[in-house]
Amino acid sequence: MKKRVLVLTGGGDCPGLNAVIRGIVKRAMQENDWEVIGSIQSFDGILREPTEIMVLDEKAVAGIHFQGGTILGTTTKGGPFAWPVKEKDGTWSSVDRSDEMIRKLQYLGVEAVINIGGDGSQRISQQLFEKGLNIIGVPKTIDNDLSSTDYTFGFQTAVQIATEAVDKLVTTAASHNRVIILEVMGRDAGWIALHAAIAGGAEVCLIPEIPYDINKILKVINSRFKNGKGHVNIVVSEGAKPIGGQTLSQVSDEIGNPNLKLGGIASKLLHDLKDAGCRADMRETVLGHLQRGGVPNAFDRILATQFGVKAMELAIEGKFGEMVSYRHPEILSVPFVDATSRYNYVQKDSTLIRTAIGVGMCLGD
Ligand code: F6P
C-alpha cells in the first residue's frame, strides 16, 4: 500500500495556492510509494461526515499552476480546535475535534499532512504537531507578514495589482487635480502599501507600523497644490491608524470566524482631511479582494512551485514540525515555533523605509 500525504489550503486564498498543490503532486509522483489526497476547505473536509477529500494525481493538477484560487477550496472559519456547534438555544459554541481528526487521518492511512496557510493556519499546524501529527507547513499570504521567510507566495502578485491601481489613479488624479486615496490590504503589516507606493510613485504611504499625523499629510497636499492645481496620491494599508487612534474594524458576522473585518480607513482619512481644512477635491478607492484573486505572476508561481516540491521532500525525508521557507537563494525549512513566534513587520530602520523617505514620500509621521 502506498504512503498517503494529505494536502489542504486554509485561511484567505492567495495567488499561487494551486502551483504549490501541483508542485507537491509532481514531486510525489516521482516516488513509487507515495500518493496524494486533498482535503476540501482546509481541515473541514476531514471533519465533515461524509469526509470530503479528493485524489490529487497528475491529471487533477495538470495546468493548474497559473490558476487563481485553490482547487481544494478554503475557509477562514472553524478548524479542528474550534469546530462551530449550534446549541439547542440557537447560540453557537465551539468544540475541540483535534483528537477525533487525528484518529480519522490514521484510519485514512495518512502518513503526512501538508498545511498551506498563513500564520493562523501554521499555529494550528504547531498544535497538531504537538499532538503527534506528522505535519509540514507552507507559508501563504498576500500580506507577507510571516517571519522566517523572505517572502510568502502571493505577495508579489498583490503588489503588482496594487501598483497597477496606483498607476491608474495617478493619471486620473493628475487630470482632475485631485487627492486620491487607495486602500490596500495589510492587517498588521504595511508591505503591500509600501511596495505599491514606491513602485507607483505615490506621495504619501500610511502603514500600520507608523501611526500617522493628519497634519503631516495635509502639509504635503498643501505644498503640492497651487491655485487649485496639483494632485496627490495616497496609499493606505487597511490596518493603518492615526497617532493615538485605533485600526478600523468590525466583528466578523460569520459563524466560527475569529477574524475582525478591517476596512474603511480611506474613507476616514478623506473625512479627517476635510475636517482638518483640506480644500482639494478628494476621492477614495478600496482595492479589496481584487488583490487576492486571479493568476499568480511568474515570481509567485516559481516560489509556490519551489515550496510545493520542498514540502513533499520534507514528507519523504520524514522531517515534520517544519514550515518551508525562502531565504534567498535557498528554499529551507524552519520549526513551526520559530515561524509563528514572531511577526514580520515593516521595520522603521529598513532599507525600504529609507528608500521611501529618500524619494520624498510622506509616511505620516
Ligand atoms: O490576511 C490576508 C487578508 O488579505 C488581509 O489583508 C485581509 O484583512 C483579510 O485577508 C481579508 O479576509 P476576508 O477575505 O476573510 O475578508
Coordinates of C-alpha atoms and ligand atoms in Angstrom, one line a residue:
M1 CA 0.0 0.0 0.0
K2 CA 1.2 3.5 -0.9
K3 CA 2.0 6.1 1.7
R4 CA -0.5 8.9 1.7
V5 CA 0.1 12.6 2.0
L6 CA -2.9 14.9 2.7
V7 CA -2.8 18.4 1.3
L8 CA -5.0 21.3 2.4
T9 CA -5.3 25.0 1.9
G10 CA -6.5 27.2 4.8
G11 CA -7.3 30.8 5.6
G12 CA -7.8 33.5 2.9
D13 CA -6.9 32.5 -0.6
C14 CA -3.9 33.8 -2.4
P15 CA -2.4 33.6 -5.9
G16 CA -0.1 30.6 -6.2
L17 CA -2.0 28.0 -4.0
N18 CA -2.6 25.8 -7.0
A19 CA 1.0 26.0 -8.0
V20 CA 2.0 24.7 -4.6
I21 CA -0.5 21.8 -4.8
R22 CA 0.8 20.9 -8.3
G23 CA 4.5 21.1 -7.0
I24 CA 3.6 18.6 -4.2
V25 CA 1.9 16.2 -6.6
K26 CA 4.5 16.4 -9.3
R27 CA 7.3 15.7 -6.8
A28 CA 5.3 12.9 -5.1
M29 CA 4.7 11.2 -8.5
Q30 CA 8.5 10.7 -8.8
E31 CA 8.3 8.3 -5.9
N32 CA 6.7 5.0 -6.4
D33 CA 5.5 4.7 -2.9
W34 CA 3.6 7.9 -2.3
E35 CA 0.1 9.1 -3.3
V36 CA -1.6 12.5 -2.6
I37 CA -5.1 13.3 -1.5
G38 CA -6.6 16.7 -0.8
S39 CA -9.0 17.8 2.0
I40 CA -11.8 20.1 0.8
Q41 CA -11.9 23.5 2.5
S42 CA -9.0 23.1 4.8
F43 CA -9.5 20.6 7.7
D44 CA -13.2 20.7 7.2
G45 CA -13.1 18.0 4.5
I46 CA -11.7 15.6 7.1
L47 CA -14.0 16.7 9.9
R48 CA -17.2 16.5 7.8
E49 CA -19.4 13.5 7.6
P50 CA -19.1 12.1 4.9
T51 CA -15.5 13.0 4.5
E52 CA -14.8 15.4 1.6
I53 CA -11.4 14.5 0.1
M54 CA -10.2 14.3 -3.5
V55 CA -7.4 12.3 -5.2
L56 CA -4.6 14.6 -6.4
D57 CA -2.9 12.8 -9.3
E58 CA -1.1 14.2 -12.3
K59 CA -4.5 14.6 -14.1
A60 CA -6.0 16.6 -11.3
V61 CA -3.2 19.1 -11.2
A62 CA -2.5 19.4 -14.9
G63 CA -2.3 23.1 -16.0
I64 CA -3.4 24.5 -12.6
H65 CA -0.1 26.4 -11.9
F66 CA -1.4 29.6 -13.3
Q67 CA -5.0 29.4 -12.0
G68 CA -6.0 31.7 -9.2
G69 CA -7.8 30.5 -6.0
T70 CA -7.4 26.9 -4.9
I71 CA -8.9 23.7 -6.4
L72 CA -9.3 22.4 -2.8
G73 CA -11.3 25.4 -1.6
T74 CA -10.5 27.1 1.7
T75 CA -12.1 28.7 4.8
T76 CA -11.3 31.2 7.5
K77 CA -13.8 29.6 9.9
G78 CA -13.7 26.8 12.4
G79 CA -10.9 24.3 12.3
P80 CA -10.1 21.2 14.4
F81 CA -9.6 23.1 17.6
A82 CA -12.7 25.3 17.3
W83 CA -15.4 23.5 15.4
P84 CA -18.6 25.5 15.5
V85 CA -21.6 23.8 17.1
K86 CA -25.1 25.1 17.3
E87 CA -26.6 24.8 20.8
K88 CA -30.3 24.0 21.5
D89 CA -31.0 27.7 22.3
G90 CA -29.7 28.7 18.9
T91 CA -26.4 30.1 20.1
W92 CA -23.0 28.9 18.8
S93 CA -20.1 27.5 20.7
S94 CA -17.0 25.6 19.6
V95 CA -15.6 22.2 20.3
D96 CA -12.1 20.7 20.1
R97 CA -12.2 17.9 17.5
S98 CA -8.5 17.6 17.0
D99 CA -8.1 14.1 18.6
E100 CA -11.0 12.8 16.6
M101 CA -9.5 14.3 13.4
I102 CA -6.1 12.7 14.1
R103 CA -7.8 9.3 14.5
K104 CA -9.7 9.8 11.3
L105 CA -6.4 10.6 9.5
Q106 CA -4.9 7.4 10.8
Y107 CA -7.9 5.5 9.6
L108 CA -7.5 7.1 6.2
G109 CA -3.9 5.9 6.1
V110 CA -2.5 9.4 6.1
E111 CA 1.3 9.4 6.8
A112 CA 1.9 13.1 6.4
V113 CA -0.1 16.3 6.2
I114 CA 0.9 19.5 4.3
N115 CA -0.9 22.6 5.5
I116 CA -0.7 25.5 3.1
G117 CA -1.8 28.6 5.1
G118 CA -0.9 31.8 6.9
D119 CA 0.1 32.5 10.5
G120 CA -3.3 31.2 12.0
S121 CA -3.0 28.0 9.9
Q122 CA 0.6 27.4 10.9
R123 CA -0.3 27.9 14.6
I124 CA -2.9 25.1 14.1
S125 CA -0.1 23.1 12.4
Q126 CA 2.1 23.6 15.5
Q127 CA -0.7 22.5 17.9
L128 CA -1.4 19.4 15.8
F129 CA 2.4 18.6 15.6
E130 CA 2.5 18.8 19.4
K131 CA -0.3 16.2 19.4
G132 CA 1.9 13.9 17.4
L133 CA 0.6 14.6 13.8
N134 CA 3.2 14.4 11.0
I135 CA 2.7 17.8 9.6
I136 CA 4.5 20.3 7.4
G137 CA 3.6 23.9 6.7
V138 CA 3.8 26.1 3.6
P139 CA 3.6 29.9 4.2
K140 CA 0.9 31.7 2.3
T141 CA -0.5 35.2 2.4
I142 CA -0.6 38.3 0.3
D143 CA 0.2 40.3 3.4
N144 CA 3.8 38.9 3.6
D145 CA 3.5 39.1 7.4
L146 CA 5.0 35.7 8.2
S147 CA 8.5 35.8 9.6
S148 CA 11.2 33.2 8.9
T149 CA 10.7 33.6 5.1
D150 CA 11.9 36.4 2.9
Y151 CA 8.5 36.3 1.0
T152 CA 5.3 34.4 1.1
F153 CA 3.9 33.5 -2.3
G154 CA 1.0 35.6 -3.4
F155 CA 2.6 38.8 -2.1
Q156 CA 4.3 39.8 -5.3
T157 CA 1.2 39.4 -7.3
A158 CA -0.8 41.5 -4.9
V159 CA 1.9 44.2 -5.1
Q160 CA 1.7 44.1 -8.9
I161 CA -2.1 44.5 -8.7
A162 CA -1.9 47.4 -6.2
T163 CA 0.9 49.1 -8.3
E164 CA -1.3 48.9 -11.4
A165 CA -4.1 50.5 -9.3
V166 CA -1.7 53.3 -8.2
D167 CA -0.6 53.9 -11.8
K168 CA -4.2 54.3 -12.9
L169 CA -5.1 56.5 -10.0
V170 CA -2.1 58.8 -10.6
T171 CA -3.3 59.6 -14.1
T172 CA -6.9 60.4 -13.1
A173 CA -5.7 62.4 -10.0
A174 CA -3.4 64.5 -12.3
S175 CA -6.2 65.0 -14.9
H176 CA -8.7 66.2 -12.3
N177 CA -6.4 68.0 -9.8
R178 CA -7.4 65.6 -7.1
V179 CA -6.2 63.8 -4.0
I180 CA -6.9 60.1 -4.4
I181 CA -6.6 57.7 -1.6
L182 CA -6.1 54.0 -2.3
E183 CA -6.8 51.5 0.5
V184 CA -5.0 48.2 0.1
M185 CA -4.9 45.0 2.2
G186 CA -2.4 44.6 5.1
R187 CA -3.9 44.0 8.5
D188 CA -0.9 44.4 10.7
A189 CA 2.0 44.9 8.2
G190 CA 2.2 47.5 5.5
W191 CA 4.3 45.6 3.0
I192 CA 1.7 45.8 0.1
A193 CA 1.1 49.5 0.6
L194 CA 4.8 50.4 0.9
H195 CA 5.8 48.4 -2.2
A196 CA 3.0 49.7 -4.3
A197 CA 3.5 53.3 -3.1
I198 CA 7.2 53.1 -4.1
A199 CA 6.6 51.3 -7.4
G200 CA 3.7 53.6 -8.3
G201 CA 5.4 56.9 -7.1
A202 CA 2.7 57.9 -4.5
E203 CA 3.4 61.0 -2.4
V204 CA 2.0 59.5 0.8
C205 CA 2.0 56.0 2.2
L206 CA 0.4 55.1 5.5
I207 CA 1.1 51.7 7.2
P208 CA 0.1 50.0 10.4
E209 CA 3.6 50.2 11.8
I210 CA 3.8 54.0 11.6
P211 CA 0.7 55.8 13.1
Y212 CA 0.1 59.0 11.2
D213 CA -0.4 62.6 12.0
I214 CA -3.2 64.1 9.7
N215 CA -1.4 67.5 9.7
K216 CA 1.7 66.0 8.1
I217 CA -0.5 64.7 5.3
L218 CA -2.3 68.0 4.9
K219 CA 1.1 69.7 4.7
V220 CA 2.1 67.5 1.7
I221 CA -1.2 68.2 0.0
N222 CA -1.0 72.0 0.5
S223 CA 2.6 72.0 -0.8
R224 CA 1.6 70.2 -4.0
F225 CA -1.5 72.4 -4.8
K226 CA -1.0 75.9 -6.3
N227 CA -4.1 77.9 -7.3
G228 CA -6.2 74.7 -7.1
K229 CA -3.9 72.8 -9.4
G230 CA -1.9 69.8 -8.4
H231 CA -2.5 66.2 -7.3
V232 CA -1.6 63.8 -4.6
N233 CA -1.8 60.0 -4.4
I234 CA -2.0 58.3 -1.1
V235 CA -1.7 54.6 -0.5
V236 CA -3.0 53.4 2.9
S237 CA -3.0 49.9 4.4
E238 CA -6.3 48.8 5.8
G239 CA -4.6 48.4 9.2
A240 CA -3.2 52.0 9.3
K241 CA -4.2 54.2 12.2
P242 CA -3.7 57.8 13.4
I243 CA -1.4 58.6 16.3
G244 CA -3.3 57.6 19.4
G245 CA -6.1 56.1 17.3
Q246 CA -7.3 52.5 16.6
T247 CA -7.4 50.4 13.5
L248 CA -10.9 50.4 11.9
S249 CA -12.5 47.0 12.2
Q250 CA -15.8 45.2 12.6
V251 CA -16.5 41.9 14.4
S252 CA -17.0 39.2 11.7
D253 CA -20.6 38.1 11.5
E254 CA -19.6 34.7 10.1
I255 CA -20.0 31.8 12.5
G256 CA -16.7 30.4 13.6
N257 CA -14.6 33.2 12.1
P258 CA -12.5 34.8 14.8
N259 CA -11.0 37.4 12.5
L260 CA -12.0 41.1 12.7
K261 CA -13.0 42.6 9.3
L262 CA -10.8 45.5 8.6
G263 CA -11.6 48.4 6.2
G264 CA -12.8 52.0 6.0
I265 CA -9.5 53.8 6.6
A266 CA -9.5 55.5 3.2
S267 CA -13.0 57.0 3.9
K268 CA -12.0 58.1 7.4
L269 CA -8.8 59.7 6.1
L270 CA -10.8 61.6 3.4
H271 CA -13.2 63.0 6.1
D272 CA -10.5 63.7 8.6
L273 CA -8.5 65.6 5.9
K274 CA -11.6 67.6 5.1
D275 CA -12.2 68.4 8.8
A276 CA -8.5 69.4 9.1
G277 CA -9.1 72.0 6.4
C278 CA -8.1 70.3 3.1
R279 CA -9.9 72.1 0.3
A280 CA -8.7 69.8 -2.5
D281 CA -11.2 67.6 -4.3
M282 CA -10.8 64.1 -2.9
R283 CA -11.7 60.6 -3.9
E284 CA -11.2 57.1 -2.4
T285 CA -10.8 53.7 -3.9
V286 CA -10.8 50.4 -1.9
L287 CA -8.9 47.7 -3.8
G288 CA -10.2 44.8 -1.6
H289 CA -10.2 41.2 -2.8
L290 CA -9.0 42.1 -6.3
Q291 CA -5.6 41.8 -4.6
R292 CA -6.3 38.1 -3.8
G293 CA -7.9 36.7 -6.9
G294 CA -6.6 35.9 -10.3
V295 CA -3.5 34.5 -11.8
P296 CA -0.2 34.5 -9.9
N297 CA 2.7 36.3 -11.5
A298 CA 5.8 34.4 -12.6
F299 CA 7.7 35.1 -9.3
D300 CA 4.8 33.7 -7.2
R301 CA 4.4 30.6 -9.5
I302 CA 8.0 29.8 -9.1
L303 CA 8.1 30.4 -5.4
A304 CA 4.9 28.4 -4.9
T305 CA 6.3 25.5 -7.0
Q306 CA 9.5 25.5 -5.1
F307 CA 7.6 25.5 -1.8
G308 CA 5.4 22.6 -3.0
V309 CA 8.4 20.5 -4.1
K310 CA 10.3 21.2 -0.9
A311 CA 7.3 20.4 1.3
M312 CA 6.9 17.0 -0.4
E313 CA 10.7 16.3 0.0
L314 CA 10.3 17.0 3.8
A315 CA 7.4 14.5 3.8
I316 CA 9.6 11.9 2.0
E317 CA 12.5 12.6 4.5
G318 CA 10.1 12.3 7.4
K319 CA 11.1 15.8 8.6
F320 CA 7.9 17.1 10.4
G321 CA 7.0 20.1 12.5
E322 CA 8.6 22.4 10.0
M323 CA 7.4 25.2 7.7
V324 CA 9.1 25.6 4.3
S325 CA 10.9 29.0 3.9
Y326 CA 12.6 31.1 1.3
R327 CA 15.9 32.6 2.3
H328 CA 17.3 33.9 -0.9
P329 CA 18.6 31.9 -2.9
E330 CA 17.7 28.8 -0.9
I331 CA 14.4 27.1 0.0
L332 CA 14.8 25.8 3.5
S333 CA 12.6 24.8 6.4
V334 CA 12.2 26.2 9.9
P335 CA 10.4 24.8 13.0
F336 CA 6.8 26.0 13.4
V337 CA 7.6 27.5 16.7
D338 CA 10.2 29.9 15.1
A339 CA 7.9 30.6 12.2
T340 CA 4.9 31.6 14.3
S341 CA 6.6 33.2 17.3
R342 CA 7.5 36.4 15.5
Y343 CA 5.5 38.6 13.2
N344 CA 7.0 40.1 10.0
Y345 CA 6.5 43.9 10.5
V346 CA 8.0 46.6 8.3
Q347 CA 10.9 47.9 10.3
K348 CA 11.3 51.7 10.6
D349 CA 15.0 51.5 10.0
S350 CA 14.8 49.2 7.0
T351 CA 16.2 50.0 3.5
L352 CA 12.7 50.1 2.1
I353 CA 11.6 52.8 4.5
R354 CA 14.8 54.7 3.9
T355 CA 14.1 54.4 0.1
A356 CA 10.6 55.8 0.6
I357 CA 11.9 58.7 2.6
G358 CA 14.8 59.1 0.1
V359 CA 12.3 59.8 -2.7
G360 CA 10.4 62.3 -0.6
M361 CA 7.5 60.1 0.4
C362 CA 5.5 61.1 3.4
L363 CA 4.9 58.2 5.8
G364 CA 2.6 60.2 8.0
D365 CA 5.0 60.7 10.9
Ligands
F6P1 O1 -4.8 38.0 5.7 C1 -4.9 38.3 4.3 C2 -6.0 39.3 4.1 O2 -6.0 39.5 2.7 C3 -6.0 40.6 4.9 O3 -5.1 41.6 4.4 C4 -7.4 41.0 5.0 O4 -7.7 41.8 6.1 C5 -8.1 39.7 5.0 O5 -7.3 38.7 4.4 C6 -9.5 39.7 4.5 O6 -10.1 38.5 4.8 P1 -11.5 38.0 4.3 O7 -11.4 37.5 2.9 O8 -11.9 37.0 5.3 O9 -12.4 39.2 4.4

